[in-house]
mmCIF file of C-alpha atoms in Angstrom:
data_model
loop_
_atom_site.group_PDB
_atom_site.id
_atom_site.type_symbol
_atom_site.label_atom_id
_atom_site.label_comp_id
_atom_site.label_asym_id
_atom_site.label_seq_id
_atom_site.Cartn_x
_atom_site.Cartn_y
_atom_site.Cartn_z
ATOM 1 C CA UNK A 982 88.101 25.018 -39.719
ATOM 2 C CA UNK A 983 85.229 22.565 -39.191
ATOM 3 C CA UNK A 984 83.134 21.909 -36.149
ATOM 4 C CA UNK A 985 85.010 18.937 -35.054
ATOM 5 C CA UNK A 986 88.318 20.203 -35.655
ATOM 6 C CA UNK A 987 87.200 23.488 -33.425
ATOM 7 C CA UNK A 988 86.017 20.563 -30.981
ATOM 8 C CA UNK A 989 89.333 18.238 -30.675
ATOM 9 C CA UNK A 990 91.026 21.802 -30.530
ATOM 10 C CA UNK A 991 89.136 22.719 -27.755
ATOM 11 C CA UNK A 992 89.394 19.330 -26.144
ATOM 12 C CA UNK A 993 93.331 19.439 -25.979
ATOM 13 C CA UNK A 994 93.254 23.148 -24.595
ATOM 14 C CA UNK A 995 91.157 22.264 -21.816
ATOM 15 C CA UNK A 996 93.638 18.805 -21.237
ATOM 16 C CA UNK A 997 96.173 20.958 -21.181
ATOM 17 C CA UNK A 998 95.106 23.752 -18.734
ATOM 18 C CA UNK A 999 94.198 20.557 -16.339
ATOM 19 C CA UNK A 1000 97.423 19.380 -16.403
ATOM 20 C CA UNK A 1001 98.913 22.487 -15.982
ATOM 21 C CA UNK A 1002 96.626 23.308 -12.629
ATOM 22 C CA UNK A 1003 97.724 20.161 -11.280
ATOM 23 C CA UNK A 1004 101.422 21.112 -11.525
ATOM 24 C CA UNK A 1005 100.940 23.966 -10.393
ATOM 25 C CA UNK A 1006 98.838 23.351 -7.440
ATOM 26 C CA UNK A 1007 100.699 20.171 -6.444
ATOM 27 C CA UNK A 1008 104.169 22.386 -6.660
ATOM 28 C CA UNK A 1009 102.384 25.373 -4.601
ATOM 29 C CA UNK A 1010 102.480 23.045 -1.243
ATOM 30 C CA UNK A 1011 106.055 22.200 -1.875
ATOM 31 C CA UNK A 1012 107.149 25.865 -2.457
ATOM 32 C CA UNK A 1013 104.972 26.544 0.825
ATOM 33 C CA UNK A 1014 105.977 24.126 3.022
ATOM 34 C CA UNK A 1015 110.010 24.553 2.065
ATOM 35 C CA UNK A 1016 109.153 28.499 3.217
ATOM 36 C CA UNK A 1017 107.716 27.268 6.043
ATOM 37 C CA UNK A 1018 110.512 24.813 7.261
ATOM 38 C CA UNK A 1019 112.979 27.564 6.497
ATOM 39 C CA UNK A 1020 111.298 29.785 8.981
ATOM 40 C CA UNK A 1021 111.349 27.120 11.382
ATOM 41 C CA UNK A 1022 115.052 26.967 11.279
ATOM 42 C CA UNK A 1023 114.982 30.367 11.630
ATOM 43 C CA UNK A 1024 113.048 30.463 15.208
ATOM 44 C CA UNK A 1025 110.260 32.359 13.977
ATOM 45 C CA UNK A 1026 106.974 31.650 15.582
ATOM 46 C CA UNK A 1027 105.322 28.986 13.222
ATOM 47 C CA UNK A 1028 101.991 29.404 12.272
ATOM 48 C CA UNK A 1029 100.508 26.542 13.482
ATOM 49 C CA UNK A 1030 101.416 28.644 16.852
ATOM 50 C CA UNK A 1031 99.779 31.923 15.668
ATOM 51 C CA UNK A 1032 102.411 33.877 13.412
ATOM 52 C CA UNK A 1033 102.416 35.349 10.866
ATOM 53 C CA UNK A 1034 106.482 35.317 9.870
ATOM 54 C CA UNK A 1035 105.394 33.481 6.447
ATOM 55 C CA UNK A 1036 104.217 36.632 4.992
ATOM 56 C CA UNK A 1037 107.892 37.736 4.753
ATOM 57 C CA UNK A 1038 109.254 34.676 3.084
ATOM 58 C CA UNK A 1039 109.105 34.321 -0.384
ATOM 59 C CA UNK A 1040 109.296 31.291 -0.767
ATOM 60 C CA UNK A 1041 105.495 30.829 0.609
ATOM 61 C CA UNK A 1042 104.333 33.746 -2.025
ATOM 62 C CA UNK A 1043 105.863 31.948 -4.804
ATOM 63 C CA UNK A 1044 103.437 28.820 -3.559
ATOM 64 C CA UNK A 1045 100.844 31.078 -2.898
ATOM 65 C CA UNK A 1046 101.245 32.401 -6.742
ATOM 66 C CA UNK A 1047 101.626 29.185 -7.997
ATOM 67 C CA UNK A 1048 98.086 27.974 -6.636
ATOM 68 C CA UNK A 1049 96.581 31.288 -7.820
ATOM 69 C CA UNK A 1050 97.823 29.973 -11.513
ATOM 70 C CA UNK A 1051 96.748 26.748 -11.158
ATOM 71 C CA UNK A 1052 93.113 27.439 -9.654
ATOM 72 C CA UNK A 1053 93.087 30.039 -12.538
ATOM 73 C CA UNK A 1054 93.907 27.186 -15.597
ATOM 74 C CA UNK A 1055 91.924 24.744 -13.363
ATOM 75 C CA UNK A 1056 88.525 27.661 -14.102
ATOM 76 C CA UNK A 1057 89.941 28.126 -17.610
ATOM 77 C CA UNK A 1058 89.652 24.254 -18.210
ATOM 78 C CA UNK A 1059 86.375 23.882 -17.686
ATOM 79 C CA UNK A 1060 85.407 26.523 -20.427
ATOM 80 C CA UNK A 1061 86.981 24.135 -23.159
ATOM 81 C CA UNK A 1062 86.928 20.323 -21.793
ATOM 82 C CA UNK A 1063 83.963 18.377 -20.409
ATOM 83 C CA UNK A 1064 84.216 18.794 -16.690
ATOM 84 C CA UNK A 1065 83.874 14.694 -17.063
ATOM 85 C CA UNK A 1066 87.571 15.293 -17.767
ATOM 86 C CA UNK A 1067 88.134 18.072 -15.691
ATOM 87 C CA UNK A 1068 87.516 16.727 -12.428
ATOM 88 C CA UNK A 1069 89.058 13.561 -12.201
ATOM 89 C CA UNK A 1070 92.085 14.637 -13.257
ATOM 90 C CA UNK A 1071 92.473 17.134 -10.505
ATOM 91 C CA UNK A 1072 94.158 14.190 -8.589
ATOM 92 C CA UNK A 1073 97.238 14.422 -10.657
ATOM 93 C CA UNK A 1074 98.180 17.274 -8.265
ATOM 94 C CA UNK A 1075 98.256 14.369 -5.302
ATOM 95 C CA UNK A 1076 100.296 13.030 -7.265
ATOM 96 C CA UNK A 1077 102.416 15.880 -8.234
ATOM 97 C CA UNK A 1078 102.724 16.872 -4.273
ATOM 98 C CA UNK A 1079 103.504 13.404 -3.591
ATOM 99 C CA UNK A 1080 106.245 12.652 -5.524
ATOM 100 C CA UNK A 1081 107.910 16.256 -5.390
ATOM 101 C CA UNK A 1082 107.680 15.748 -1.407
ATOM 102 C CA UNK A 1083 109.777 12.577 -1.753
ATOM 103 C CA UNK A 1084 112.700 14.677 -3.757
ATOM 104 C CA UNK A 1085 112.449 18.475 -2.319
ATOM 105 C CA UNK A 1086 110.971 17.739 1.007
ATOM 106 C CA UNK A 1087 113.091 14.309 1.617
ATOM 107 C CA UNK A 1088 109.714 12.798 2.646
ATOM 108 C CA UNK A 1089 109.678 9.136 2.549
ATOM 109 C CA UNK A 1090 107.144 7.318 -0.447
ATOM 110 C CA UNK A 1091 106.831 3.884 0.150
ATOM 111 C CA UNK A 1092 106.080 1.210 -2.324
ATOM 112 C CA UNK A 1093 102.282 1.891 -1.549
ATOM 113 C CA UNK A 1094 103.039 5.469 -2.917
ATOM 114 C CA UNK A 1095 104.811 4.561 -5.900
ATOM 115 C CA UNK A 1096 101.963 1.530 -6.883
ATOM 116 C CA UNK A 1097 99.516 4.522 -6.274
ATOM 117 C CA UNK A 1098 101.419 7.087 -8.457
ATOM 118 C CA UNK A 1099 101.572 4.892 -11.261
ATOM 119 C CA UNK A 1100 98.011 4.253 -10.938
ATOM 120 C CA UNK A 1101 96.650 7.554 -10.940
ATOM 121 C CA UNK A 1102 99.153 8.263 -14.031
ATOM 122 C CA UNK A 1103 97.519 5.055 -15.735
ATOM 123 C CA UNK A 1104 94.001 5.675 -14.551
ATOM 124 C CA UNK A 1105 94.349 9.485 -16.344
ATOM 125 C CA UNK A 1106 95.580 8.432 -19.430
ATOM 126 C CA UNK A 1107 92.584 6.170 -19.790
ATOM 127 C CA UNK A 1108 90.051 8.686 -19.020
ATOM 128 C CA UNK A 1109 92.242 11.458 -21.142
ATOM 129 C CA UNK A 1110 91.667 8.371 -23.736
ATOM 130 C CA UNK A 1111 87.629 7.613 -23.733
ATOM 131 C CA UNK A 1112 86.285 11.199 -22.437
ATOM 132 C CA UNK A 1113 83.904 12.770 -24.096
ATOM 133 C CA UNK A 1114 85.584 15.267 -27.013
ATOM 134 C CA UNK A 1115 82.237 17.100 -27.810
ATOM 135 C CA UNK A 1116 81.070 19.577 -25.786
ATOM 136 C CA UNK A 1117 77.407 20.286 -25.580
ATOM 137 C CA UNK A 1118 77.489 23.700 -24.188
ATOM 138 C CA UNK A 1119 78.963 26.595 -26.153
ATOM 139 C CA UNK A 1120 77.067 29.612 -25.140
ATOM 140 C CA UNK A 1121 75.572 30.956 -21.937
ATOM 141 C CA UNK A 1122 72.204 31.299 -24.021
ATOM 142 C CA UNK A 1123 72.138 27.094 -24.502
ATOM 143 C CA UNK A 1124 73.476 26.936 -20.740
ATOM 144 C CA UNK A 1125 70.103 28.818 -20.135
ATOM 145 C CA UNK A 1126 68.300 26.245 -21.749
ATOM 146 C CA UNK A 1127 70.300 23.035 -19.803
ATOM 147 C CA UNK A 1128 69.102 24.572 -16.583
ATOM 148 C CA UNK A 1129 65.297 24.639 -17.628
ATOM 149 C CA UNK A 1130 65.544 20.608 -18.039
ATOM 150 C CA UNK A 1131 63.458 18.805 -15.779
ATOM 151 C CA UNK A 1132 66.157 16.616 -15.160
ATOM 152 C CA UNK A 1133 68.605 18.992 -14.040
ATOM 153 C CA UNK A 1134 65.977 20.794 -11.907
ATOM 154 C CA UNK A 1135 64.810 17.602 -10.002
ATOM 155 C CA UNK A 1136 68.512 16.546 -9.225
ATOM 156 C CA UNK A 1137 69.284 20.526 -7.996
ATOM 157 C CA UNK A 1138 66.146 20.663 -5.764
ATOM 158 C CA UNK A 1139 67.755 16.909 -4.211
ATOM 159 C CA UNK A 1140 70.557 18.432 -3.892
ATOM 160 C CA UNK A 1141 70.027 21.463 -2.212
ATOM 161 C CA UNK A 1142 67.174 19.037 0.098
ATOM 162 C CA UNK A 1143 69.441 16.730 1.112
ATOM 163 C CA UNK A 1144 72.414 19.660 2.035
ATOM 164 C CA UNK A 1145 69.702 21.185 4.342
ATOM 165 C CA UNK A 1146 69.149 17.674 5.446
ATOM 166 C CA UNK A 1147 73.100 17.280 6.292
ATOM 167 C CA UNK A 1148 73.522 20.568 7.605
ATOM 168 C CA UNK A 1149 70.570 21.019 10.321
ATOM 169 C CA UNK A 1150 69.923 17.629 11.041
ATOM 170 C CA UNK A 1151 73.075 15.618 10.726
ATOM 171 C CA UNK A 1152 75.802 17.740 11.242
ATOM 172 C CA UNK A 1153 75.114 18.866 14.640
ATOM 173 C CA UNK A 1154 74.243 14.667 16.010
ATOM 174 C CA UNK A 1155 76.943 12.874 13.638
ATOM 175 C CA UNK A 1156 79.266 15.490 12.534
ATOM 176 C CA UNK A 1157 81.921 14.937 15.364
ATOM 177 C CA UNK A 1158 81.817 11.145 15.032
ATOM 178 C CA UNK A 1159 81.389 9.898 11.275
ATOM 179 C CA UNK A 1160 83.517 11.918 8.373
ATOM 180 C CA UNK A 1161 81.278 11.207 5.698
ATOM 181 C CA UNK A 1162 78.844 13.766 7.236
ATOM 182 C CA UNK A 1163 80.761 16.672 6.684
ATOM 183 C CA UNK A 1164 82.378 14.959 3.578
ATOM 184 C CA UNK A 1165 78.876 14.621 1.815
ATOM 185 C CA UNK A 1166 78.306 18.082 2.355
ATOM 186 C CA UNK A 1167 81.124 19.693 0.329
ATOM 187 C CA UNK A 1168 80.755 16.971 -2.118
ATOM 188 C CA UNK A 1169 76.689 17.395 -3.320
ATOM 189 C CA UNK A 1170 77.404 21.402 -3.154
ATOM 190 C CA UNK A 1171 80.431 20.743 -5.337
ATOM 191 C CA UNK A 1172 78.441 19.474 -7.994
ATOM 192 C CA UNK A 1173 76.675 22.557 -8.171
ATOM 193 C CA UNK A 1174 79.558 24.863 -7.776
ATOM 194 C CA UNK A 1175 81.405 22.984 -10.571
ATOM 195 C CA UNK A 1176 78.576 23.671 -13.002
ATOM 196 C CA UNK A 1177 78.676 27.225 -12.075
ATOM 197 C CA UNK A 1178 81.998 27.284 -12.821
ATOM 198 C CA UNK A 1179 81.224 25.906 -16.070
ATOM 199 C CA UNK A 1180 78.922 28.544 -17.133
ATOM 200 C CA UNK A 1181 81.076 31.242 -15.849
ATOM 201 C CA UNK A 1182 83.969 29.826 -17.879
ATOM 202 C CA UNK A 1183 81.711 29.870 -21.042
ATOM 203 C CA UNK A 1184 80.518 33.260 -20.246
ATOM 204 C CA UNK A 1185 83.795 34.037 -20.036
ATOM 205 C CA UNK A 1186 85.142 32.821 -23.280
ATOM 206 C CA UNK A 1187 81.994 34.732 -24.911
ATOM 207 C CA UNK A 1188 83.075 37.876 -23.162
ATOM 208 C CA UNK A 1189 86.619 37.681 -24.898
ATOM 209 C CA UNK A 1190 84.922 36.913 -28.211
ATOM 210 C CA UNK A 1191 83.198 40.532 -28.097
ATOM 211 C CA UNK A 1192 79.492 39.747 -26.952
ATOM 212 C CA UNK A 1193 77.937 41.685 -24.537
ATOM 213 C CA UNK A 1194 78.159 38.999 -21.819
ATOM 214 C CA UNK A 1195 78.184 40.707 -18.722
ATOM 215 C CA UNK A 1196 74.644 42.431 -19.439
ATOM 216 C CA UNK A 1197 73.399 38.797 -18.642
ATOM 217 C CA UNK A 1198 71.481 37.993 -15.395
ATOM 218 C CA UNK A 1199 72.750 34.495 -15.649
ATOM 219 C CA UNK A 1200 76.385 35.437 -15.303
ATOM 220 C CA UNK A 1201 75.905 37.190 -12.058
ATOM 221 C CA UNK A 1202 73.522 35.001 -10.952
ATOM 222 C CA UNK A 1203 76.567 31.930 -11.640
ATOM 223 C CA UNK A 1204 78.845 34.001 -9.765
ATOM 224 C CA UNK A 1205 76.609 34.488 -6.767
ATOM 225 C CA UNK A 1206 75.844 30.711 -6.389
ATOM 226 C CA UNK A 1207 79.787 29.960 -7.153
ATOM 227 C CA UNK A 1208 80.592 32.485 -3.966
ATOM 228 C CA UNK A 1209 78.215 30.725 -1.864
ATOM 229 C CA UNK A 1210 77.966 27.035 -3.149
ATOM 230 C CA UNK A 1211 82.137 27.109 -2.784
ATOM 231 C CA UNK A 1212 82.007 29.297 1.133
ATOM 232 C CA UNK A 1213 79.983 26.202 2.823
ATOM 233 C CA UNK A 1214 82.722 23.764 0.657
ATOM 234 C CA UNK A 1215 85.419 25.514 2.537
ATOM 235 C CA UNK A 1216 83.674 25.602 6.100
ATOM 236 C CA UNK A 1217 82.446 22.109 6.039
ATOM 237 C CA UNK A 1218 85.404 20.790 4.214
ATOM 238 C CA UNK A 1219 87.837 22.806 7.119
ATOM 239 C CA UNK A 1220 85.560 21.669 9.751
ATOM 240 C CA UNK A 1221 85.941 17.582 8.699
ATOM 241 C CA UNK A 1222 90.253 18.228 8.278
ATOM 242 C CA UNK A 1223 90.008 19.736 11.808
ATOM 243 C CA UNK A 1224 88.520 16.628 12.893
ATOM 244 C CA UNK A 1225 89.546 13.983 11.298
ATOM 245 C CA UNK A 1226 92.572 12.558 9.918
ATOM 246 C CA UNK A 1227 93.789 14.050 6.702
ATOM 247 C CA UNK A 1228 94.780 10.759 4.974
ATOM 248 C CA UNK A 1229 91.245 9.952 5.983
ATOM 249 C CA UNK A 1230 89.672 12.943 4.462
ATOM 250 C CA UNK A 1231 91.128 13.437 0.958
ATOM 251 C CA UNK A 1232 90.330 10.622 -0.817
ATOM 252 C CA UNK A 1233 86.693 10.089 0.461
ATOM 253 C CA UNK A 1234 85.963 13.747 -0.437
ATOM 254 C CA UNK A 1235 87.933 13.353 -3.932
ATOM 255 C CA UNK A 1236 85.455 9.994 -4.513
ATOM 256 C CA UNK A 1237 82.227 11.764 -3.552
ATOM 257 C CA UNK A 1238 83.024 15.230 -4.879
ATOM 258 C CA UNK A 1239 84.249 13.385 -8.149
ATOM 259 C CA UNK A 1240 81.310 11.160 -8.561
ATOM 260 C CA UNK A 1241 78.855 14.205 -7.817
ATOM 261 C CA UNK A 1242 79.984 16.286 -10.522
ATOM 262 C CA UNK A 1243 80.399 13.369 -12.740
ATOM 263 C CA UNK A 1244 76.667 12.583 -11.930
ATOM 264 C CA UNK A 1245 75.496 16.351 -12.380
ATOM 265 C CA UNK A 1246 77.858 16.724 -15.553
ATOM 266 C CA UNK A 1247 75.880 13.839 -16.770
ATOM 267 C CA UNK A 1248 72.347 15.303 -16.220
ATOM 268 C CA UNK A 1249 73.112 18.564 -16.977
ATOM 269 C CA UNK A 1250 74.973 18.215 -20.177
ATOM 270 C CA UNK A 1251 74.937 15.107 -21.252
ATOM 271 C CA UNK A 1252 78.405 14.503 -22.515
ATOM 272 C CA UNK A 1253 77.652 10.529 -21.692
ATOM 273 C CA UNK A 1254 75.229 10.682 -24.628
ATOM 274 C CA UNK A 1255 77.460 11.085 -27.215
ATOM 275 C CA UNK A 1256 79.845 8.247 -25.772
ATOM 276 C CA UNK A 1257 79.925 4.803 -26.661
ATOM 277 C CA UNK A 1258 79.796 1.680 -24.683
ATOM 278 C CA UNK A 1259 83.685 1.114 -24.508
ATOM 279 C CA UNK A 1260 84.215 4.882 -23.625
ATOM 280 C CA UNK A 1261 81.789 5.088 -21.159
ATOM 281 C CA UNK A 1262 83.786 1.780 -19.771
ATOM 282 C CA UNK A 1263 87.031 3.062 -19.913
ATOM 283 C CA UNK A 1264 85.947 6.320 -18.278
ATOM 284 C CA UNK A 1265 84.700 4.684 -15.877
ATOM 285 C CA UNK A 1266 87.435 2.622 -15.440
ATOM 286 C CA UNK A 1267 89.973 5.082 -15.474
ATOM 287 C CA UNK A 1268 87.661 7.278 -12.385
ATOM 288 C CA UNK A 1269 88.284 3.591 -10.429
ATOM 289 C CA UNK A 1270 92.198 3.137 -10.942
ATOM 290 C CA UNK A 1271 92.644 6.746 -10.008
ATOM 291 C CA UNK A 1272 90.592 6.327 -6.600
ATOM 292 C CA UNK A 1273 92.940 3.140 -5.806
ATOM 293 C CA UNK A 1274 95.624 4.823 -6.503
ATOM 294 C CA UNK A 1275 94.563 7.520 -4.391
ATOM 295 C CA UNK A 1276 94.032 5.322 -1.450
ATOM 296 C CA UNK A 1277 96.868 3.678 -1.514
ATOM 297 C CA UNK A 1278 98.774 6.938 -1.632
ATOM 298 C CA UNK A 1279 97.039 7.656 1.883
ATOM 299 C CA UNK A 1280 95.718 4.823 3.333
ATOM 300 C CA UNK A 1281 99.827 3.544 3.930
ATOM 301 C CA UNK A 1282 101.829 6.507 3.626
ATOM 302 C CA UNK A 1283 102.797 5.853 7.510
ATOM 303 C CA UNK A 1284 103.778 2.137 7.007
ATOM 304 C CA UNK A 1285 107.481 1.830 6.499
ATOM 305 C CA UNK A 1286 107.480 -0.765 3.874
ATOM 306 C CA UNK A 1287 110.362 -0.993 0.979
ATOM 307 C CA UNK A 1288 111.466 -3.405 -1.358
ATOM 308 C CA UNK A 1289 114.244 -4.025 0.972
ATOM 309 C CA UNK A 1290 111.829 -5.110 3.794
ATOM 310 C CA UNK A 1291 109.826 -7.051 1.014
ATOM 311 C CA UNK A 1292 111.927 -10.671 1.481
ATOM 312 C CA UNK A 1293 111.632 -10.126 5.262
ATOM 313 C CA UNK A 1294 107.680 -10.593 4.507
ATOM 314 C CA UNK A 1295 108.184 -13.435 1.926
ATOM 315 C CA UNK A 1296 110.434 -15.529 3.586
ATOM 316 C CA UNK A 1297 109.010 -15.298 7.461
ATOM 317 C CA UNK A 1298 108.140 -19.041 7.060
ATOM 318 C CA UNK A 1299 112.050 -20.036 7.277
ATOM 319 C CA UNK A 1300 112.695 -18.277 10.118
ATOM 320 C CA UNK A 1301 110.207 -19.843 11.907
ATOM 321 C CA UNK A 1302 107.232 -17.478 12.334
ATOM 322 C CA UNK A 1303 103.711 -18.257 12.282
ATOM 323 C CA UNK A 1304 103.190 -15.564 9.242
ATOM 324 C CA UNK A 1305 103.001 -18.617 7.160
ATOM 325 C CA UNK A 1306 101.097 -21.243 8.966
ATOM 326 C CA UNK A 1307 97.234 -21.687 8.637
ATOM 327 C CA UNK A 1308 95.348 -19.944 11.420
ATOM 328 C CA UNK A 1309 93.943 -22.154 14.020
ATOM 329 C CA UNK A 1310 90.968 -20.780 16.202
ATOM 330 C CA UNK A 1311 91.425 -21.654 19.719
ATOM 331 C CA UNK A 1312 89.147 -20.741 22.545
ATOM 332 C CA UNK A 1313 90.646 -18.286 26.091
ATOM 333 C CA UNK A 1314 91.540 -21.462 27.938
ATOM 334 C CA UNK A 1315 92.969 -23.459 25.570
ATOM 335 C CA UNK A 1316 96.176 -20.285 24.899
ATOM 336 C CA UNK A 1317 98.840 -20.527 26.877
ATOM 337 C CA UNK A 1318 99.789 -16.973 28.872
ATOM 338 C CA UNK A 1319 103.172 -15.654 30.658
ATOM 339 C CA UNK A 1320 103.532 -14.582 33.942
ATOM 340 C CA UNK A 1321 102.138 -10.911 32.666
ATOM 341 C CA UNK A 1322 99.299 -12.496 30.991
ATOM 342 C CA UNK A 1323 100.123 -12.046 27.696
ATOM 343 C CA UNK A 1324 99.515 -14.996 25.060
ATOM 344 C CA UNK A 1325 102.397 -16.938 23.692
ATOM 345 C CA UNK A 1326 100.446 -16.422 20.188
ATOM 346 C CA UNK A 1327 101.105 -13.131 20.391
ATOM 347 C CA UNK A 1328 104.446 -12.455 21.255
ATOM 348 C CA UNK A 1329 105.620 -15.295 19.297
ATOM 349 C CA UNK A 1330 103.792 -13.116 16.142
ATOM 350 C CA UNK A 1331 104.547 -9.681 17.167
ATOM 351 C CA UNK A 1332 108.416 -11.259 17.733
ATOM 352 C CA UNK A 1333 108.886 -12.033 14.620
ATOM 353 C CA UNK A 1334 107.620 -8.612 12.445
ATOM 354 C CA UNK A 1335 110.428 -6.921 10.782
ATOM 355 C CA UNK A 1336 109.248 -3.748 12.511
ATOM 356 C CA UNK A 1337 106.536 -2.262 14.580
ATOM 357 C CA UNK A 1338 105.179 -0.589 11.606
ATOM 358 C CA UNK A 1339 104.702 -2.869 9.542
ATOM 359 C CA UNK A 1340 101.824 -4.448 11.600
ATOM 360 C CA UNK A 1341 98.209 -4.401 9.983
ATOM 361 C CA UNK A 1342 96.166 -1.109 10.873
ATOM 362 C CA UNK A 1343 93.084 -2.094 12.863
#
């Protein structure tokens, strides 16, 4: 078998074990929260409330399993696809979650959902389509040599600078207020952690193949950043869901901690190289559609909007609401108020919406 058949061989294995996390990770918080609802019926203290009644249900080991398996392919991937590929595609299990929820779970998707489902599907094919096949590491001996690059050391040293920078100096003034503090945090370090998992998976696949792998100080020294590089992810990432609203959260960390490891991937092994100009478009391309469709999976989950309330938005003009009029700017004294002070403008607006949630977030 020649090199580029072992290659495109590779390639697909590594697609594959991607998918497979994602459907396995996106089923795990179905499985879990189905054990957890049945527990509720149950009157057993929830664990939101302190207990620990989940540990009996099977249901929420068969999620917890299912993660386990999909973390473990997720690792696996990374030893046979460029983590160019890799990454992104990690949003399939949104998507997964999402539209399981809306079967299993009888949670609601709106159209905003479904427009973003289909987007992430299209936006993965496209980067499945114009990712880099070739990989440039093979061995834990070349991933020694990768490291030594000048490049790859001035971008680690920024990034380890600028995460002391966000952790001692920003954190403790801006942390509470702005999410992309915390956010930025898990996101440089998961550029590094990524590549560690990288090497490990490598030194990995060497270890199976009968070399003498785990006599290497690289391994161990991989493993020992992974541990620590992936402990401040999980504080800092915990500490900004705490916070902050998680519809706010997940798709500005999958943006930054997607475009960091695209950014190291790109330094450190140079996968964009090899690529021509219309892959490197599409990749990119595909990396945007999957971020829209991300945020609109989020961004309007709450809004109750269907395509049976869509005519009640396109045909507001015959009904005599100002939804299609021009705007007119008028100054305080020239708007007419009720008795409660409240302007004609707006009740004769808020009158007319088909329903409270439908209204524009501010």
């Amino acid at each position: 078998m020649d090199l580029d058949a072992v290659n495109r061989l590779d390639f697909y294995i590594g697609l594959s074990l991607a998918v497979s996390s994602s459907i396995f990770i996106g089923g795990s918080f179905i499985l879990k929260k189905k054990g957890l609802l049945r527990l509720a019926k149950r009157g057993s203290t929830r664990a939101g409330q302190g207990g620990h009644a989940y540990l009996k249900e099977w249901l929420w080991w068969a999620g917890l399993i299912s993660m386990g398996a999909g973390e473990a392919a997720n690792f696996a991937a990374y030893a046979f696809a460029p983590a160019t590929l890799v990454t992104p595609l990690g949003a399939l299990s949104v998507l997964v979650s999402a539209v399981m929820s809306s079967y299993f779970l009888n949670e609601h998707l709106n159209v905003h959902g479904k427009v973003g489902c289909l987007l992430c599907i299209l936006g993965s094919t496209v980067m499945v389509l114009h990712a880099p096949q070739e990989e440039e590491v093979a061995t834990l001996s070349a991933m020694a040599e990768k490291l030594k690059d000048p490049g790859f050391i001035v971008f680690a040293v920024c990034v380890v600078v600028s995460s002391m920078i966000l952790i001692f100096v920003a954190a403790p003034r801006y942390g509470q207020n702005n999410v992309l503090v915390y956010i930025l945090i898990c996101s440089v370090i998961g550029s590094l952690s990524v590549s560690c998992v990288k090497g490990l998976g490598i030194g990995i696949k060497e270890l199976f193949s009968g070399k003498a792998v785990l006599q290497e100080p690289l391994f161990w020294v991989l493993l020992l950043l992974l541990v620590a590089c992936v402990s401040l992810q999980i504080n800092y990432l915990n500490k900004a869901l705490d916070i902050f609203n998680t519809s706010i959260v997940t798709p500005i960390y999958y943006v930054f901690f997607t475009t960091s490891v695209m950014a190291c991937s790109a330094i450190l092994f140079k996968e964009w190289f090899r690529m021509t100009v219309d892959n490197a478009v599409g990749t990119v391309s595909g990396f945007l559609t999957i971020i829209l469709g991300i945020f609109l999976l989020h961004a309007f989950k709450d809004i109750t909007f269907s395509w049976d309330t869509l005519p009640l938005f396109l045909h507001q003009d015959h009904q005599g609401s100002t939804w299609g009029q021009p705007y007119i700017a008028l100054s305080d004294e020239e708007i007419p108020t009720d008795e409660y002070g409240q302007s004609s403008r707006i009740r004769a607006t808020t009158g007319n919406l088909p329903d409270k949630n439908i209204a524009i977030i501010t």
